[in-house]
CSV table of C-alpha atoms in Angstrom, one decimal:
chain,number,residue,atom,x,y,z
A,15,THR,CA,4.6,4.6,0.7
A,16,ARG,CA,1.6,6.3,2.3
A,17,ILE,CA,-0.8,3.7,3.7
A,18,LEU,CA,-3.7,6.1,3.5
A,19,ALA,CA,-3.1,6.8,-0.2
A,20,LEU,CA,-3.1,3.1,-0.9
A,21,LEU,CA,-6.2,2.6,1.2
A,22,LEU,CA,-7.9,5.3,-0.8
A,23,LEU,CA,-7.0,3.5,-4.0
A,24,CYS,CA,-8.0,0.2,-2.6
A,25,VAL,CA,-11.5,1.4,-1.7
A,26,LEU,CA,-12.2,3.5,-4.7
A,27,VAL,CA,-10.2,2.2,-7.7
A,28,LEU,CA,-8.8,-1.3,-7.3
A,29,PRO,CA,-10.4,-4.7,-7.0
A,30,GLY,CA,-8.8,-7.2,-4.6
A,31,CYS,CA,-7.7,-5.1,-1.7
A,32,LYS,CA,-5.9,-7.9,0.1
A,33,THR,CA,-3.8,-8.6,-3.0
A,34,MET,CA,-3.0,-5.0,-3.3
A,35,PHE,CA,-1.8,-4.6,0.3
A,36,GLN,CA,0.5,-7.7,-0.2
A,37,ALA,CA,2.0,-6.1,-3.3
A,38,VAL,CA,2.4,-2.7,-1.7
A,39,GLU,CA,5.3,-3.9,0.4
A,40,ALA,CA,7.4,-3.8,-2.7
A,41,VAL,CA,6.5,-0.2,-3.6
A,42,ASP,CA,9.0,2.5,-2.5
A,43,ASP,CA,8.3,6.2,-2.4
A,44,ALA,CA,11.1,6.7,-4.9
A,45,ILE,CA,9.1,4.9,-7.5
A,46,GLY,CA,7.2,7.2,-9.8
A,47,PRO,CA,5.5,7.3,-13.1
A,48,ASP,CA,7.6,7.3,-16.3
A,49,TYR,CA,6.2,10.7,-17.4
A,50,VAL,CA,4.8,13.7,-15.6
A,51,GLU,CA,3.7,16.6,-17.7
A,52,SER,CA,2.6,20.1,-16.8
A,53,VAL,CA,-0.2,21.4,-18.9
A,54,SER,CA,-2.4,24.5,-18.9
A,55,PHE,CA,-6.1,24.1,-18.8
A,56,MET,CA,-8.2,27.3,-18.7
A,57,ASP,CA,-5.1,29.2,-17.7
A,58,ARG,CA,-4.3,27.0,-14.7
A,59,GLU,CA,-1.4,24.6,-14.3
A,60,VAL,CA,-2.3,20.9,-14.1
A,61,PHE,CA,0.2,18.1,-13.4
A,62,ILE,CA,-0.6,14.8,-15.1
A,63,ALA,CA,1.3,11.6,-14.3
A,64,TYR,CA,1.0,8.7,-16.7
A,65,PRO,CA,1.9,5.1,-15.8
A,66,ASP,CA,4.4,3.4,-18.0
A,67,SER,CA,1.7,0.9,-19.1
A,68,ILE,CA,-0.4,3.5,-20.9
A,69,THR,CA,-0.8,3.2,-24.6
A,70,GLN,CA,-2.4,5.2,-27.3
A,71,HIS,CA,-5.5,3.0,-27.4
A,72,ARG,CA,-5.8,2.1,-23.7
A,73,ARG,CA,-8.1,4.0,-21.4
A,74,MET,CA,-7.1,4.0,-17.8
A,75,PRO,CA,-8.6,5.0,-14.4
A,76,VAL,CA,-7.8,8.5,-13.2
A,77,VAL,CA,-7.4,9.9,-9.7
A,78,VAL,CA,-7.9,13.7,-9.6
A,79,HIS,CA,-6.4,14.9,-6.3
A,80,LEU,CA,-7.2,18.3,-4.9
A,81,HIS,CA,-4.7,20.2,-2.8
A,82,GLY,CA,-5.5,22.0,0.5
A,83,ALA,CA,-5.6,25.7,1.2
A,84,ALA,CA,-2.0,25.9,2.4
A,85,ASN,CA,-0.4,24.0,-0.5
A,86,GLY,CA,-0.4,24.2,-4.3
A,87,ALA,CA,-0.8,21.4,-6.8
A,88,GLN,CA,3.0,20.6,-7.2
A,89,GLU,CA,3.6,20.4,-3.5
A,90,GLU,CA,0.6,18.1,-3.0
A,91,MET,CA,1.7,16.0,-5.9
A,92,GLU,CA,5.1,15.5,-4.2
A,93,ARG,CA,3.7,14.7,-0.7
A,94,SER,CA,0.5,12.8,-1.3
A,95,GLY,CA,1.9,9.3,-2.2
A,96,LEU,CA,-0.5,9.1,-5.2
A,97,LEU,CA,2.3,10.0,-7.6
A,98,SER,CA,4.7,7.4,-6.4
A,99,ALA,CA,2.1,4.6,-6.9
A,100,ALA,CA,0.8,5.6,-10.3
A,101,SER,CA,2.9,3.3,-12.4
A,102,HIS,CA,2.8,0.4,-10.0
A,103,LEU,CA,-1.0,0.5,-9.6
A,104,GLU,CA,-1.7,1.6,-13.2
A,105,TYR,CA,-3.7,4.8,-13.0
A,106,ILE,CA,-3.3,8.4,-14.2
A,107,ALA,CA,-2.7,10.8,-11.4
A,108,VAL,CA,-3.9,14.4,-11.9
A,109,PHE,CA,-3.1,17.4,-9.7
A,110,PRO,CA,-5.0,20.6,-10.6
A,111,ALA,CA,-4.6,24.0,-9.0
A,112,ALA,CA,-7.3,26.1,-7.4
A,113,GLY,CA,-8.0,29.4,-8.9
A,114,SER,CA,-7.2,31.6,-5.9
A,115,GLY,CA,-5.1,29.4,-3.6
A,116,ALA,CA,-8.0,27.6,-2.0
A,117,TRP,CA,-10.9,25.9,-3.7
A,118,ASP,CA,-14.1,27.9,-3.9
A,119,LEU,CA,-16.8,25.9,-2.0
A,120,SER,CA,-19.7,28.3,-2.5
A,121,GLY,CA,-19.4,29.7,-6.1
A,122,ASP,CA,-19.6,27.8,-9.3
A,123,GLY,CA,-16.2,28.8,-10.8
A,124,ASP,CA,-14.1,25.9,-9.5
A,125,LEU,CA,-16.9,23.5,-9.9
A,126,GLU,CA,-17.2,24.4,-13.6
A,127,TYR,CA,-13.5,24.3,-14.0
A,128,LEU,CA,-13.2,20.7,-12.5
A,129,SER,CA,-16.1,19.6,-14.6
A,130,GLY,CA,-14.4,20.8,-17.7
A,131,LEU,CA,-11.1,19.2,-16.6
A,132,VAL,CA,-12.8,15.8,-16.3
A,133,ASP,CA,-14.2,16.2,-19.8
A,134,GLU,CA,-10.7,17.2,-21.1
A,135,LEU,CA,-9.1,14.2,-19.4
A,136,VAL,CA,-11.5,11.8,-21.2
A,137,GLU,CA,-11.2,13.6,-24.5
A,138,ALA,CA,-7.4,14.3,-24.7
A,139,HIS,CA,-5.6,12.3,-22.0
A,140,ARG,CA,-6.9,8.7,-22.3
A,141,ALA,CA,-9.0,8.7,-19.2
A,142,ASP,CA,-11.6,6.0,-18.8
A,143,PRO,CA,-14.9,7.9,-18.4
A,144,GLN,CA,-16.3,5.2,-16.2
A,145,ARG,CA,-13.4,5.3,-13.8
A,146,ILE,CA,-12.8,9.0,-12.8
A,147,TYR,CA,-12.1,9.3,-9.1
A,148,VAL,CA,-11.7,12.5,-7.0
A,149,SER,CA,-9.8,12.9,-3.8
A,150,GLY,CA,-8.6,15.8,-1.7
A,151,VAL,CA,-7.2,17.0,1.5
A,152,GLY,CA,-8.6,19.7,3.8
A,153,ASN,CA,-10.2,22.4,1.6
A,154,GLY,CA,-9.5,20.1,-1.3
A,155,GLY,CA,-11.3,17.2,0.5
A,156,ALA,CA,-14.3,19.5,0.9
A,157,MET,CA,-14.2,20.3,-2.8
A,158,ALA,CA,-13.9,16.7,-3.7
A,159,LEU,CA,-17.1,16.0,-1.7
A,160,ARG,CA,-18.9,18.9,-3.4
A,161,LEU,CA,-17.8,17.6,-6.8
A,162,GLY,CA,-19.1,14.1,-6.0
A,163,CYS,CA,-22.4,15.5,-5.0
A,164,ALA,CA,-22.8,17.8,-8.0
A,165,LEU,CA,-21.2,15.6,-10.7
A,166,SER,CA,-22.1,12.1,-9.5
A,167,GLN,CA,-22.9,11.0,-13.0
A,168,SER,CA,-19.3,11.7,-14.1
A,169,ILE,CA,-17.5,10.6,-10.9
A,170,ALA,CA,-16.9,6.9,-9.9
A,171,GLY,CA,-15.8,7.5,-6.3
A,172,VAL,CA,-14.8,10.2,-3.8
A,173,ALA,CA,-12.3,10.3,-0.9
A,174,SER,CA,-11.9,13.2,1.5
A,175,LEU,CA,-8.9,13.4,3.9
A,176,SER,CA,-9.4,15.9,6.7
A,177,GLY,CA,-12.1,17.6,4.6
A,178,ALA,CA,-15.7,18.4,5.4
A,179,LEU,CA,-19.2,18.5,4.0
A,180,VAL,CA,-19.9,22.2,4.2
A,181,ASN,CA,-23.8,21.9,4.2
A,182,ASP,CA,-26.6,19.5,3.8
A,183,SER,CA,-27.4,20.5,0.2
A,184,CYS,CA,-25.8,17.4,-1.4
A,185,ARG,CA,-27.8,16.1,-4.3
A,186,MET,CA,-26.6,12.9,-6.1
A,187,ALA,CA,-28.0,11.9,-9.4
A,188,LYS,CA,-26.5,8.4,-8.8
A,189,SER,CA,-24.8,6.7,-5.9
A,190,VAL,CA,-21.0,6.7,-5.7
A,191,PRO,CA,-18.6,5.2,-3.1
A,192,VAL,CA,-17.4,7.7,-0.6
A,193,LEU,CA,-14.4,7.4,1.8
A,194,LEU,CA,-14.0,9.9,4.7
A,195,TYR,CA,-10.8,10.0,6.8
A,196,HIS,CA,-10.7,12.4,9.8
A,197,ALA,CA,-8.7,12.8,13.0
A,198,THR,CA,-11.0,13.2,15.9
A,199,HIS,CA,-8.9,16.0,17.5
A,200,ASP,CA,-8.3,18.0,14.3
A,201,ALA,CA,-8.3,21.6,15.3
A,202,MET,CA,-8.3,22.9,11.7
A,203,VAL,CA,-11.3,21.0,10.5
A,204,PRO,CA,-13.2,19.9,13.7
A,205,TYR,CA,-14.4,16.3,13.7
A,206,VAL,CA,-17.5,17.4,15.7
A,207,GLY,CA,-18.3,20.2,13.3
A,208,GLY,CA,-19.0,23.8,14.1
A,209,PRO,CA,-16.7,26.8,13.8
A,210,THR,CA,-13.5,26.6,11.7
A,211,PRO,CA,-10.3,28.8,11.7
A,212,SER,CA,-10.1,31.6,9.2
A,213,ASP,CA,-7.2,30.0,7.3
A,214,ALA,CA,-8.9,26.6,6.9
A,215,GLY,CA,-10.4,27.5,3.5
A,216,LEU,CA,-13.8,26.4,4.7
A,217,PRO,CA,-17.1,28.2,5.6
A,218,ASP,CA,-17.3,29.6,9.1
A,219,SER,CA,-19.2,26.5,10.3
A,220,ILE,CA,-19.2,22.9,9.0
A,221,MET,CA,-21.0,19.6,9.5
A,222,ALA,CA,-19.6,17.0,11.9
A,223,ALA,CA,-17.8,14.1,10.2
A,224,GLU,CA,-20.3,11.5,11.5
A,225,ALA,CA,-23.3,13.6,10.4
A,226,ALA,CA,-21.7,14.1,7.0
A,227,ALA,CA,-21.2,10.3,6.6
A,228,GLN,CA,-24.8,9.7,7.6
A,229,LEU,CA,-26.1,12.3,5.1
A,230,LEU,CA,-24.0,10.9,2.3
A,231,ALA,CA,-25.2,7.4,3.1
A,232,GLU,CA,-28.8,8.6,2.9
A,233,LYS,CA,-28.1,10.2,-0.5
A,234,ASN,CA,-26.4,7.0,-1.6
A,235,GLY,CA,-29.3,4.8,-0.6
A,236,CYS,CA,-27.2,2.9,1.9
A,237,LEU,CA,-28.5,0.9,4.8
A,238,GLU,CA,-29.6,3.2,7.6
A,239,VAL,CA,-27.7,1.3,10.4
A,240,PRO,CA,-23.9,1.3,9.9
A,241,MET,CA,-21.5,-1.4,10.8
A,242,ARG,CA,-18.7,-0.3,13.2
A,243,SER,CA,-15.4,-2.0,13.9
A,244,GLY,CA,-13.6,-1.8,17.2
A,245,GLN,CA,-10.6,0.5,17.5
A,246,ALA,CA,-7.4,-0.9,16.2
A,247,ASN,CA,-4.2,1.2,16.0
A,248,GLN,CA,-6.3,4.2,17.1
A,249,LEU,CA,-8.5,3.8,14.0
A,250,GLN,CA,-12.2,3.2,14.0
A,251,LYS,CA,-14.1,2.3,10.9
A,252,THR,CA,-17.8,2.9,10.2
A,253,ILE,CA,-19.4,1.5,7.1
A,254,TYR,CA,-22.8,2.3,5.6
A,255,VAL,CA,-23.4,-0.5,3.2
A,256,GLY,CA,-24.5,0.7,-0.2
A,257,PRO,CA,-27.3,-0.6,-2.4
A,258,SER,CA,-26.6,-4.1,-3.9
A,259,GLY,CA,-23.5,-4.4,-1.7
A,260,GLY,CA,-21.7,-1.5,-3.5
A,261,ASN,CA,-21.2,2.2,-3.3
A,262,ASP,CA,-20.5,2.1,0.5
A,263,VAL,CA,-19.9,5.2,2.5
A,264,VAL,CA,-16.9,4.6,4.8
A,265,LEU,CA,-15.7,6.8,7.7
A,266,TYR,CA,-12.3,6.3,9.2
A,267,ALA,CA,-11.9,8.1,12.5
A,268,MET,CA,-8.3,8.4,13.8
A,269,ASP,CA,-7.7,9.2,17.5
A,270,SER,CA,-5.2,11.9,16.6
A,271,ASP,CA,-4.8,15.7,16.3
A,272,VAL,CA,-3.0,15.5,13.0
A,273,HIS,CA,-4.6,17.5,10.2
A,274,GLY,CA,-3.9,16.1,6.7
A,275,TRP,CA,-1.8,13.0,5.9
A,276,PRO,CA,-1.3,11.1,9.1
A,277,ASP,CA,2.5,10.6,8.7
A,278,LYS,CA,3.0,14.4,8.4
A,279,GLN,CA,2.9,16.6,11.4
A,280,ASP,CA,2.6,19.9,9.5
A,281,ASP,CA,-0.8,21.3,8.4
A,282,VAL,CA,-1.9,20.9,4.8
A,283,ASN,CA,-5.4,22.4,5.2
């Protein structure tokens, strides 16, 4: 079981994080949902994994997870850890595909596609419209942040793994919780911002992770002064507390050079 995937779900989806982490010890990567279907939406393949607890009349939370520039939807579904936990933690896991290999972070095509997909999940796939969460890795993490900014009225939470906020144009109609996870020595998506490699699926230059967290906190109406924890297991946590004690912006900085899932050494972009 991927600890980061479960951390993402804990922060964004599930109440009672301590209880969840106690229960997680019993979840094995071999466990998966009872049913995964491949559907076509606007001529793109989408994988949808349903937990065994879903019924015709029950609406459930959804995690829409966006792959990086180097991987497709199916590969990300198999490696992310979100699929294996879907039945145990009772959510619908959705893995869409970018239109041209990587998500378009400047045009409106992928933004409109994902907005339509969210509506389709509510209308035809028993998604709870109040519990639609978006996550992504690398280029997909950047797209998840863009989606959270542009569609905050439809999104209940956002998580970006090795992603980036590509500019300071984020506009949120309402505040949403945001989780950022970034390795401090990531060569593909630099923690300190600036130039990016041509194969990262990102603009030529990006914001620093800490600057992105600060900007998102400002848009969310969080307290200006963050709370920081000491380093433990090479991980430092910074929290901008949200209004009324909710909708926090959380940045996890890992002292590592791994891009993507921290227990994988190969790039996922």
